[in-house]
Coordinates of C-alpha atoms in Angstrom, one line a residue:
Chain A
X1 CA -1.8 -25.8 40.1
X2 CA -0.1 -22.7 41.2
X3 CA -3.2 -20.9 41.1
X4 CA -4.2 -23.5 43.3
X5 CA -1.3 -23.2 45.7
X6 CA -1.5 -19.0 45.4
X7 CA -5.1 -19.2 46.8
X8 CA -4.1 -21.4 49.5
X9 CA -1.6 -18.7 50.7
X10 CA -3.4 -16.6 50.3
X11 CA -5.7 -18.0 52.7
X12 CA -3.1 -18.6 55.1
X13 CA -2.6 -14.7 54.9
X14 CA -5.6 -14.0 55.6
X15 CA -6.3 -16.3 58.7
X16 CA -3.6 -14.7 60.1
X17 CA -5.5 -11.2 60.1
X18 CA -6.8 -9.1 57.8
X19 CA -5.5 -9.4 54.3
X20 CA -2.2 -7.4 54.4
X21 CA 0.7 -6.3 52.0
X22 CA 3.4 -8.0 50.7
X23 CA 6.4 -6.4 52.1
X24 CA 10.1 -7.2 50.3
X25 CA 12.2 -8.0 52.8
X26 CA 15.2 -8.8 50.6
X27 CA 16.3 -9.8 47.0
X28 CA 19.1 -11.0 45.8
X29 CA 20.5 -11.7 41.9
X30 CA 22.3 -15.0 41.7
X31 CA 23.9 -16.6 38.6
X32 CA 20.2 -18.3 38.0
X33 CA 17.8 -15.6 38.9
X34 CA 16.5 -13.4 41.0
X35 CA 15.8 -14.7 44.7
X36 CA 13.2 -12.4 46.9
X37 CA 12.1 -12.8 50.3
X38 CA 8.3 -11.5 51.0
X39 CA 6.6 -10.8 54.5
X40 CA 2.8 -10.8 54.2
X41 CA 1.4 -10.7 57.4
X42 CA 4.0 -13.4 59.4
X43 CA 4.1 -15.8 56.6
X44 CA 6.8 -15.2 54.7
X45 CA 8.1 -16.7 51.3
X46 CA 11.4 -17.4 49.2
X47 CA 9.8 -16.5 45.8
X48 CA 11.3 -16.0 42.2
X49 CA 9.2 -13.9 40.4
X50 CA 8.6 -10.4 41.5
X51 CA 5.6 -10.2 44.1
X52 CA 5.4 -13.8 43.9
X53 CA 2.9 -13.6 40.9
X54 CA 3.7 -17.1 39.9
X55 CA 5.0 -20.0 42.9
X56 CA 6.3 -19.8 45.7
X57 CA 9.7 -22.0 46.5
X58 CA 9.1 -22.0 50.4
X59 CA 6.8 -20.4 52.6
X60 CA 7.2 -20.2 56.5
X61 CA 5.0 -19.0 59.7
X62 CA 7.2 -16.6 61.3
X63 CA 5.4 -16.9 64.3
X64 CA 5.3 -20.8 64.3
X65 CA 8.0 -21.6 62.4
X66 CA 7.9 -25.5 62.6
X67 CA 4.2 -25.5 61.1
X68 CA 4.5 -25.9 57.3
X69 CA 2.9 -23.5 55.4
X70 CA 2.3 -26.2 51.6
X71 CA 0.6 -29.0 51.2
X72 CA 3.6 -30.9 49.2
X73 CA 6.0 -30.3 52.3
X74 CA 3.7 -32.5 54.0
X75 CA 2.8 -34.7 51.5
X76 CA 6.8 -35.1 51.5
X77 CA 7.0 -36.4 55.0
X78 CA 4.8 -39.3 54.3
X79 CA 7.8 -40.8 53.0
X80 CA 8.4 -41.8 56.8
X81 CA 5.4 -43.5 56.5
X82 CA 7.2 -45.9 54.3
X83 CA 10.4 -46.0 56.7
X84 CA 10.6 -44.3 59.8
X85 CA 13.8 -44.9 60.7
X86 CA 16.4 -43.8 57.7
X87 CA 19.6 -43.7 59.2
X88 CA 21.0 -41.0 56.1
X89 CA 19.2 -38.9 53.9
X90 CA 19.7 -36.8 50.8
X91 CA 17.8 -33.9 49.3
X92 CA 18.0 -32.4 46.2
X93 CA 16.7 -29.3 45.9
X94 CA 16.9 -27.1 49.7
X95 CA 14.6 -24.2 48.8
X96 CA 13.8 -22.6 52.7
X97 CA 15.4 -26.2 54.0
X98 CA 12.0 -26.5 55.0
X99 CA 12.6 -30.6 54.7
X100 CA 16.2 -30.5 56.4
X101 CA 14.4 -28.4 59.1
X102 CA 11.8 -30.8 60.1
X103 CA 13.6 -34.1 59.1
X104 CA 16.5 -33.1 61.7
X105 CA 13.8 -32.5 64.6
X106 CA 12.0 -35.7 63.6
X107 CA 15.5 -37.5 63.2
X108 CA 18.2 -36.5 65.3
X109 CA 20.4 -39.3 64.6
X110 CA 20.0 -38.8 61.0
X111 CA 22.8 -38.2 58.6
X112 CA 21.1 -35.5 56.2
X113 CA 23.0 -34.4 53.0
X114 CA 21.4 -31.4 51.0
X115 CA 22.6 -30.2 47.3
X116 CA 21.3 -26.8 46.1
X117 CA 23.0 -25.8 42.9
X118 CA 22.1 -22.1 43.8
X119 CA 24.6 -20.5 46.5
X120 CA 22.2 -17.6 47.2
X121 CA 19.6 -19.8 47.9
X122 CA 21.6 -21.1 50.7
X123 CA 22.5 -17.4 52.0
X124 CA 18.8 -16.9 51.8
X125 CA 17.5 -20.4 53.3
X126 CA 20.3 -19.7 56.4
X127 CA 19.2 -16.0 56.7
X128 CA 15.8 -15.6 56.0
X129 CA 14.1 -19.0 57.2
X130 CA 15.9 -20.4 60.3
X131 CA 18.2 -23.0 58.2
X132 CA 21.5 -24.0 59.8
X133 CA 23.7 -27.1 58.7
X134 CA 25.8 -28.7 61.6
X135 CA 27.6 -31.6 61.8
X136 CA 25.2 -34.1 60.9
X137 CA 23.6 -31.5 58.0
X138 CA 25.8 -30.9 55.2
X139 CA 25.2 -28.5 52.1
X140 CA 26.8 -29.3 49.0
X141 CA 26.2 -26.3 46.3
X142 CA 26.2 -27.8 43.1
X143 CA 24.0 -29.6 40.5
X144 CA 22.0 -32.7 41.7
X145 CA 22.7 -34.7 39.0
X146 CA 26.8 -34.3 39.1
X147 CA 26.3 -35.2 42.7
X148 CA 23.8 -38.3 42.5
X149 CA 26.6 -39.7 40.3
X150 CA 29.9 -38.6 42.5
X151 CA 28.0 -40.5 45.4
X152 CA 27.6 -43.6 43.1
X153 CA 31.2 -43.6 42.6
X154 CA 32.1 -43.3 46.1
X155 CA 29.7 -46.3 46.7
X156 CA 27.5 -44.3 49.5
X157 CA 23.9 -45.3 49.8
X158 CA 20.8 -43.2 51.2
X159 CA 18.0 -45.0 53.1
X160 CA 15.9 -41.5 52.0
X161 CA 16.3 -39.2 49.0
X162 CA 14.1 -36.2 48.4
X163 CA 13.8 -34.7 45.0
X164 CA 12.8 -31.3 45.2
X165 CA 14.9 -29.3 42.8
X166 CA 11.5 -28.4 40.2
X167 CA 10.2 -24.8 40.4
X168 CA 6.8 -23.9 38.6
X169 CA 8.9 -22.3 35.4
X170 CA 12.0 -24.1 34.5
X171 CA 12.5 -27.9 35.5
X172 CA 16.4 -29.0 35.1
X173 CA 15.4 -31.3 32.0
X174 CA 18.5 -33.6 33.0
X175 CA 16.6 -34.7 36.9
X176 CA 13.5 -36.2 35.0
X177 CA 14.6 -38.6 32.8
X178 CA 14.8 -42.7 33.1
X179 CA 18.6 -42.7 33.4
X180 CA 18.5 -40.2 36.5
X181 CA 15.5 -41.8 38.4
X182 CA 18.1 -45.4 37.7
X183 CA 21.0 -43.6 39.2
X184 CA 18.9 -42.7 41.9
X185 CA 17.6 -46.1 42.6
X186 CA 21.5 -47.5 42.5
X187 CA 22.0 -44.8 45.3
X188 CA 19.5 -46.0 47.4
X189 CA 19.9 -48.7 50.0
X190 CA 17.7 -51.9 49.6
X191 CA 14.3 -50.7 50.4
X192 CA 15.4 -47.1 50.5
X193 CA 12.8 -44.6 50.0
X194 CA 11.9 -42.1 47.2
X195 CA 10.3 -39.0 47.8
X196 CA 9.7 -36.8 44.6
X197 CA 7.6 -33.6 44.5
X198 CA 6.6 -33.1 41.1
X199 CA 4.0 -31.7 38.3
X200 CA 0.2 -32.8 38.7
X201 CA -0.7 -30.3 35.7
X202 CA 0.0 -30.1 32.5
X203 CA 1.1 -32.3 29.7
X204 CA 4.3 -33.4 31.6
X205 CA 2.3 -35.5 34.5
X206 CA 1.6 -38.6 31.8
X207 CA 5.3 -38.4 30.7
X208 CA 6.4 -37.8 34.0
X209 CA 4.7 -40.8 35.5
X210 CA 5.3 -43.7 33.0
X211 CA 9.3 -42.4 33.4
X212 CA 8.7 -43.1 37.1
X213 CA 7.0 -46.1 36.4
X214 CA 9.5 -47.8 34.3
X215 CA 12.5 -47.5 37.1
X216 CA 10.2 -47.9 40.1
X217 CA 7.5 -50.1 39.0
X218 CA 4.6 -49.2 41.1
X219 CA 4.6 -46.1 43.6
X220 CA 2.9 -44.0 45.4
X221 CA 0.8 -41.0 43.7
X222 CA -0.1 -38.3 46.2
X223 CA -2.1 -35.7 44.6
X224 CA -3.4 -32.1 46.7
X225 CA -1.9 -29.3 44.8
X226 CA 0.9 -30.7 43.9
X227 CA 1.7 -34.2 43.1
X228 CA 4.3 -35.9 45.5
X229 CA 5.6 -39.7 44.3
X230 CA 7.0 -42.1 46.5
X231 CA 8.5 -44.9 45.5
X232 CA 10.9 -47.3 46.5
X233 CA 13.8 -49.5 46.1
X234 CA 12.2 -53.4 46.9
X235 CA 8.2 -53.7 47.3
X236 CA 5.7 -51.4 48.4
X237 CA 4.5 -52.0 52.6
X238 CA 0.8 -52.7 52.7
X239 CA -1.3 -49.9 53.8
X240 CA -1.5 -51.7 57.6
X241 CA 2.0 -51.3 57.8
X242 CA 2.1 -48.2 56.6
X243 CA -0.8 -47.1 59.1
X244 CA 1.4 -48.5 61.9
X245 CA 4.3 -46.7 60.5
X246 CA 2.4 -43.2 60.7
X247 CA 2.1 -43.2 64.4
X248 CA 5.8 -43.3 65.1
X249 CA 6.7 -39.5 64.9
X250 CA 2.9 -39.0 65.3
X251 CA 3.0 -36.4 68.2
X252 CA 6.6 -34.9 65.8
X253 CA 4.4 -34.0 62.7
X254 CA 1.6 -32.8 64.9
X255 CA 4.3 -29.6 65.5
X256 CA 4.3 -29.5 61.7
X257 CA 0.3 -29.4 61.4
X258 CA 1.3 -32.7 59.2
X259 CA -1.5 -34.8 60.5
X260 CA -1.3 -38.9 59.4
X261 CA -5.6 -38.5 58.9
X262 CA -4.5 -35.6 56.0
X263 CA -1.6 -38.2 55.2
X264 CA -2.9 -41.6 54.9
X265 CA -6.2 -41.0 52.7
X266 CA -3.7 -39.6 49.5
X267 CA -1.6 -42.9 49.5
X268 CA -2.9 -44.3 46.2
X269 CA -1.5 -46.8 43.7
X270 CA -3.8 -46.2 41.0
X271 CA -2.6 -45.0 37.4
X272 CA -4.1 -42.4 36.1
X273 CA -2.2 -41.6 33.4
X274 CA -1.7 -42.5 29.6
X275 CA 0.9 -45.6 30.0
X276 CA 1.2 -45.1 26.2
X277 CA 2.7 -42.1 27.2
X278 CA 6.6 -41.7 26.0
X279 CA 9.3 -42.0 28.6
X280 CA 11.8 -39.6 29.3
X281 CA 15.5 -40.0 28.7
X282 CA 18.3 -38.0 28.4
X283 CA 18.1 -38.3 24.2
X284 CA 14.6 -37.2 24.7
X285 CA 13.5 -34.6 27.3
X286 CA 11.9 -31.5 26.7
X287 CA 10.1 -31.2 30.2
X288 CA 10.2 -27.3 29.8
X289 CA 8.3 -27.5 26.4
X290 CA 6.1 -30.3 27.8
X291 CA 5.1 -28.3 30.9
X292 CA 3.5 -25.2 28.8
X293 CA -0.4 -25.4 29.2
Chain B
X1 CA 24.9 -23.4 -8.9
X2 CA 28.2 -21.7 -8.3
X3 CA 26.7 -18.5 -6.2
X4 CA 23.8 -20.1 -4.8
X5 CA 25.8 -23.2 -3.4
X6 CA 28.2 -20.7 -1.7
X7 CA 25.4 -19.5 0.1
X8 CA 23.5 -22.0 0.5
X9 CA 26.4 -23.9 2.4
X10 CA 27.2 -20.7 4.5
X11 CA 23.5 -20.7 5.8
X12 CA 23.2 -24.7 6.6
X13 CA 26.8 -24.4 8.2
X14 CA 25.1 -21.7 10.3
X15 CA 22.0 -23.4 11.3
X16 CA 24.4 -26.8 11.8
X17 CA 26.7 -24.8 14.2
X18 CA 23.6 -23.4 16.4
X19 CA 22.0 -26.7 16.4
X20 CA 24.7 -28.8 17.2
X21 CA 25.7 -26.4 19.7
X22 CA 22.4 -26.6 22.0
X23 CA 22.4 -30.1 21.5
X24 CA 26.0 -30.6 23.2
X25 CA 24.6 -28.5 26.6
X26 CA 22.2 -31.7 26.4
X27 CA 24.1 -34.5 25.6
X28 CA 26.7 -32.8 28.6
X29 CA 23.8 -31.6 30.9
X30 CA 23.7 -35.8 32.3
X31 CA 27.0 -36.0 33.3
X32 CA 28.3 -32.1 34.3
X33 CA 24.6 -30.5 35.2
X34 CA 23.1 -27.5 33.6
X35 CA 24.8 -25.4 36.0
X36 CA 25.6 -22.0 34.2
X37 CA 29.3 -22.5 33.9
X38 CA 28.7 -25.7 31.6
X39 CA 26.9 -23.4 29.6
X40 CA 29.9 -21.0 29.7
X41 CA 32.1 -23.7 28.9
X42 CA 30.1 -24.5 26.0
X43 CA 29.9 -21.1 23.9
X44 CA 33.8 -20.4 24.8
X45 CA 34.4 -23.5 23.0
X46 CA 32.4 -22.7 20.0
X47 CA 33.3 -18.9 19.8
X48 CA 36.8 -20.3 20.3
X49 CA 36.2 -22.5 17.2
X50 CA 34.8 -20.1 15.5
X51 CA 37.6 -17.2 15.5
X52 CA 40.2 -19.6 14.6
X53 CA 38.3 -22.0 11.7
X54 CA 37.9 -18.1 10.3
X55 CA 41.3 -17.2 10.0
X56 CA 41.8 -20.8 8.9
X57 CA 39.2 -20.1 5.9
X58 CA 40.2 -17.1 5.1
X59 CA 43.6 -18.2 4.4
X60 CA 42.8 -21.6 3.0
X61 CA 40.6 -19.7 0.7
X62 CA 43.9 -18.5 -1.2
X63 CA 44.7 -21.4 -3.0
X64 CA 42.6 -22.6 -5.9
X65 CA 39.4 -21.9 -4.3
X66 CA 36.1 -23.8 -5.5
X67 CA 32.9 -24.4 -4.6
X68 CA 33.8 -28.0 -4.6
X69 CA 36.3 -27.8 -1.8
X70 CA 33.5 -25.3 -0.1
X71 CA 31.9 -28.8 -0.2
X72 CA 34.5 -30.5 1.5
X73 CA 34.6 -28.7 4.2
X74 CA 31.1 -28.6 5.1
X75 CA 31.4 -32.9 4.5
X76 CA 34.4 -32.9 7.0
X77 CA 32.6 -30.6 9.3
X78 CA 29.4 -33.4 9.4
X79 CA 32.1 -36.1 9.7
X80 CA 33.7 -34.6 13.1
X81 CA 30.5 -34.7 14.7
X82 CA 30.7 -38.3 14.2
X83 CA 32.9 -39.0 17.0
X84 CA 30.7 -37.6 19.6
X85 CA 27.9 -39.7 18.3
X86 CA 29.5 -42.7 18.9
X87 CA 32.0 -42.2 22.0
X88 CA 30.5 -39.2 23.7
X89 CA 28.7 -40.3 26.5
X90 CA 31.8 -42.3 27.1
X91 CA 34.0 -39.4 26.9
X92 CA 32.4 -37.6 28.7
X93 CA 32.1 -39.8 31.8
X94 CA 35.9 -40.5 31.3
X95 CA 36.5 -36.5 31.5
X96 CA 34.3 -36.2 34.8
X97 CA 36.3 -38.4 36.4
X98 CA 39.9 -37.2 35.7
X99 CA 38.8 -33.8 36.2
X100 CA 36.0 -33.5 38.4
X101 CA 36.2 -29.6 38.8
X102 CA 32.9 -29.2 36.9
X103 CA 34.2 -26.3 35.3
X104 CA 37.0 -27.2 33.9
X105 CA 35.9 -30.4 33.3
X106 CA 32.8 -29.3 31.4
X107 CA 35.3 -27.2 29.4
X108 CA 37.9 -30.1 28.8
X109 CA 34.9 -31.9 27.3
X110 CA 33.1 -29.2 25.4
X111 CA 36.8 -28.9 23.7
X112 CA 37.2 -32.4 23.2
X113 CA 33.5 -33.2 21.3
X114 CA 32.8 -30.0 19.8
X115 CA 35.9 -28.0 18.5
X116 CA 37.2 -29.8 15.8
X117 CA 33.9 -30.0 13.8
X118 CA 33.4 -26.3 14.9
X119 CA 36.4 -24.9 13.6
X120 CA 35.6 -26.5 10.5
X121 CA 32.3 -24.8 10.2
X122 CA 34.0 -21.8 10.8
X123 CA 36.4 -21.5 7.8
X124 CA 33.4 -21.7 5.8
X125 CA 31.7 -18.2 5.5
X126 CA 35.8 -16.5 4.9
X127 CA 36.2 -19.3 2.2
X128 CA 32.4 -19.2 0.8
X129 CA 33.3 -14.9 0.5
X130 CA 36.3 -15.3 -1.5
X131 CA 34.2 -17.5 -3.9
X132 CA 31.4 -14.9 -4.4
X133 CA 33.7 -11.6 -4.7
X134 CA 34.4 -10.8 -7.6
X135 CA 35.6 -6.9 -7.6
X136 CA 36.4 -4.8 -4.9
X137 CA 33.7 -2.5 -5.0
X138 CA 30.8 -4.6 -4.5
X139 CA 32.9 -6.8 -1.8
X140 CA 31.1 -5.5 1.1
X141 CA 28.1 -6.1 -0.5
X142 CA 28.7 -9.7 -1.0
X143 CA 30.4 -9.9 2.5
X144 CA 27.2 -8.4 3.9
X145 CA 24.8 -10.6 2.2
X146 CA 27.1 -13.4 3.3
X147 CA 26.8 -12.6 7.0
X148 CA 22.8 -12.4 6.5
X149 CA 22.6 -15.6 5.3
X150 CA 25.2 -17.4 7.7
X151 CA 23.6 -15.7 10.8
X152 CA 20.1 -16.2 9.4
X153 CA 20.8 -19.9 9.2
X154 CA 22.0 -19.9 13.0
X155 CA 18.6 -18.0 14.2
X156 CA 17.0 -20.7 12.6
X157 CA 19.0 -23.3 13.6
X158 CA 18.6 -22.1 17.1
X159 CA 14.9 -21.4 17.2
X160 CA 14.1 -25.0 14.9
X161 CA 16.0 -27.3 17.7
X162 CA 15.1 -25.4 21.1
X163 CA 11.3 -25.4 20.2
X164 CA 10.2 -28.3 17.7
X165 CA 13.1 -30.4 17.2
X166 CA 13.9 -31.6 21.1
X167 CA 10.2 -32.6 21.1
X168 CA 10.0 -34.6 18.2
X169 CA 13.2 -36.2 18.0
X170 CA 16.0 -38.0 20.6
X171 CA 19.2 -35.8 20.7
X172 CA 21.0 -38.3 18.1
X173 CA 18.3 -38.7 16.0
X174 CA 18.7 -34.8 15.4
X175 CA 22.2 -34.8 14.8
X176 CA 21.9 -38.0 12.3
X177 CA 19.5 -35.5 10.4
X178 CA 21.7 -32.9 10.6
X179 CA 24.7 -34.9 9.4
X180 CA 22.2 -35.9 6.8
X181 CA 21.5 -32.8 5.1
X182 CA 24.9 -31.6 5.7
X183 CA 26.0 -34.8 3.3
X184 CA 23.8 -34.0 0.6
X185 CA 24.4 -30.1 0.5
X186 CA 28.3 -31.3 0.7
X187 CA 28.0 -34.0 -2.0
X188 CA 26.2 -31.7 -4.5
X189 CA 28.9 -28.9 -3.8
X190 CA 31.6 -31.4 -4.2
X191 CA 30.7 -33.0 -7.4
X192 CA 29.1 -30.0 -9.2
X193 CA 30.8 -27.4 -12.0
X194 CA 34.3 -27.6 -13.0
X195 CA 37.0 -28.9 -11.1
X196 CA 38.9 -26.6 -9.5
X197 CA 41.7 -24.6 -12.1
X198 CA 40.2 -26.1 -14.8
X199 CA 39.7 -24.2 -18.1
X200 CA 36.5 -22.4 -18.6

């Protein structure tokens, strides 16, 4: 998959001239890891891996900063193909902000509510690629899971929440398990949306999909790259509606290069998965082991 | 029986300590997050344990000591662990909401499930040395051999759960094991050789 997604960049790099050299632009050492910034040519990426040898977190067009540079960004947007209006929304995960970014153009009404548990991230996100929290855009640094179940308490509900805290090497086991994806569903309004970018290779996509499928029932499976589910809280639109739905912020996403005829074709329902497969819970969930190849 | 037991018990204490140790950053992970703190909170906890259950051992180990109490205290070490079995996720929620600094918190917890069985597990390897000495030149040696054995066991303990065990088994399901074997190795200890001060 991330060879996959390196080739793609790679690409990208070389539209934009000749193939050129990565250039450092900045690394910092956080409590997690190391987070590095890398120009090649006028895409530039948050990586955690020296030279970016394996995933990138976030990737950005300098020169057209709105345009997403991964597939799974966009795949992520079709959420508001599902509901177009969400009046609050909460990400897990901020990477670049790459979602926050977008979503606040798209929505400027919008309530949006980011956690990152890394604070360097957030230096680096505000820095490096363009993100800046206001009024309606908070940041809350700390894990997604202690904050899923602080908002539970304080009865809030999200008409959106994007799960985007999974990196290519280490998956915070505690976010993919049965009783996480339920206290996710309790946060979410009635017919609130799910929007989770996950693993399509591997052992973990079988285990990761039937833990999906026994909170949410049926969702959602777009697959290009990465694998991005969508489910919700209430019953799936029919794929008119949905096509109505995905000319609301039509002329929006066009600024993204997030086109609804790239969009519309991935939104399947099929299983294609082992359903015999066992579910994750928090007595059983050894992601990390299950995502070796 | 009487010097393999000693070290048999110091090297399953060992592997129980590491085991049960990576276990609690799971079983805490759902309701504190894996941030790096409630790691930190975790090993402070059990290092805390650890220092004083020594001292504890070493002086416990002063009065009529026996391989048979060496059994004991490995039996009440499995029986502490108990409690988190069957209250912990409870416990734990009840902690993050009085004290929802998730440091602190995480360290309030760590303290309440994991120190008492710890500490217990810690006056083992002082008390399993006294039984093993027997003269004061070859004490190092046996102190030594000891510490192989004890830290040995916690290698394995650590390697066994973090690869294999997580994958096979749910997070009780390992700990019911361990208690399991910690039961057997405790029973055997406790009803094997002569009582303790009896004649030879």
């Amino acid at each position: 998959m991330w060879g996959r997604i390196t080739i793609a960049v790679l690409l990208l790099a070389g539209m934009a001239s000749q193939v050129q050299a990565q250039k450092l632009v900045h690394s910092e050492r956080s409590l997690y890891r190391e987070v590095l910034v890398y120009d090649t040519g006028s895409v530039r990426c948050m990586c955690f891996t020296r030279n970016c040898r394996v995933g990138r977190q976030t990737c950005m067009d300098t020169r057209h900063p709105d345009r997403f540079a991964l597939n799974y960004t966009r795949m992520m947007l079709g959420a508001l193909y599902l509901n177009p209006q969400p009046r609050s929304i909460l990400i897990v995960g901020l990477g670049g902000g790459t979602l926050p970014r977008a979503l606040m153009q798209v929505l400027p009404q919008t309530a949006i509510d980011t956690v990152e548990i890394d604070p360097a991230v957030v230096r680096v996100a505000k820095q490096y690629f363009d993100f800046a929290p206001g009024s309606r855009v908070s940041v809350a640094e700390q894990d997604g899971r202690v904050f899923v179940k602080r908002a539970i308490r304080e009865g809030r509900r999200y008409d959106l929440i994007m799960l985007d805290a999974f990196d290519h090497e280490y998956i915070p086991e505690h976010l993919l398990t049965q009783e996480f994806l339920r206290e996710v569903k309790t946060l979410l309004a009635p017919g609130g949306v799910l929007a989770a970018n996950t693993f399509s290779s591997s052992r973990l996509y079988d285990y990761e999909s039937v833990t999906y499928a026994s909170v949410f029932g049926t969702f959602f499976n777009l697959k290009r790259d990465n694998r991005v589910i969508l489910a919700m809280n209430g019953p799936l639109p029919d794929m008119e509606s949905i096509e109505r739905n995905s000319a609301v912020h039509r002329d929006d996403f066009a600024k993204f290069d997030v086109h609804a005829e790239f969009l519309l074709p991935l939104f399947s329902t099929r299983p294609d998965w082992n359903a015999k497969t066992r579910i994750l819970t928090d007595q059983y969930s050894p992601a990390n082991l299950l995502n070796l190849n | 029986m009487q010097v393999v037991l000693p070290y048999l018990i110091a090297g399953w204490s060992g592997f129980f300590v590491m085991a049960v140790e990576l276990l609690g950053g799971r079983l805490m992970a759902p309701t504190f997050g894996s941030s790096i703190y409630v790691w930190g909170a975790i090993i402070t906890v059990f290092m805390l344990a650890l220092s004083l259950g020594y001292l504890a051992g070493g002086r416990y180990s002063m009065r009529q000591p026996s391989v048979r109490r060496l059994g004991v205290l490995l039996l009440v070490a499995a029986a502490t662990v108990l409690p988190v079995l069957l209250f912990g996720e409870r416990m734990l929620d009840a902690v993050s909401i009085a004290m929802p600094d998730p440091r602190f918190g995480s360290l309030l917890a760590a303290t309440i499930l994991f120190f008492v069985p710890t500490f217990f597990s810690g006056m083992i390897s002082p008390y399993a040395v006294r039984l093993l000495v027997r003269d004061q030149a070859s004490s190092g040696r046996h102190a030594g051999q000891l510490y192989f054995v004890s830290t040995f066991g916690s290698a394995a303990g650590t390697l066994l759960t973090s690869f294999y065990l997580v994958l096979l088994l749910e997070v009780n399901h390992i700990l019911l094991s361990l208690l399991a074997v910690s039961g057997v190795i405790g029973v055997t200890a406790a009803f094997s050789g002569r009582p303790a001060g009896a004649a030879q």
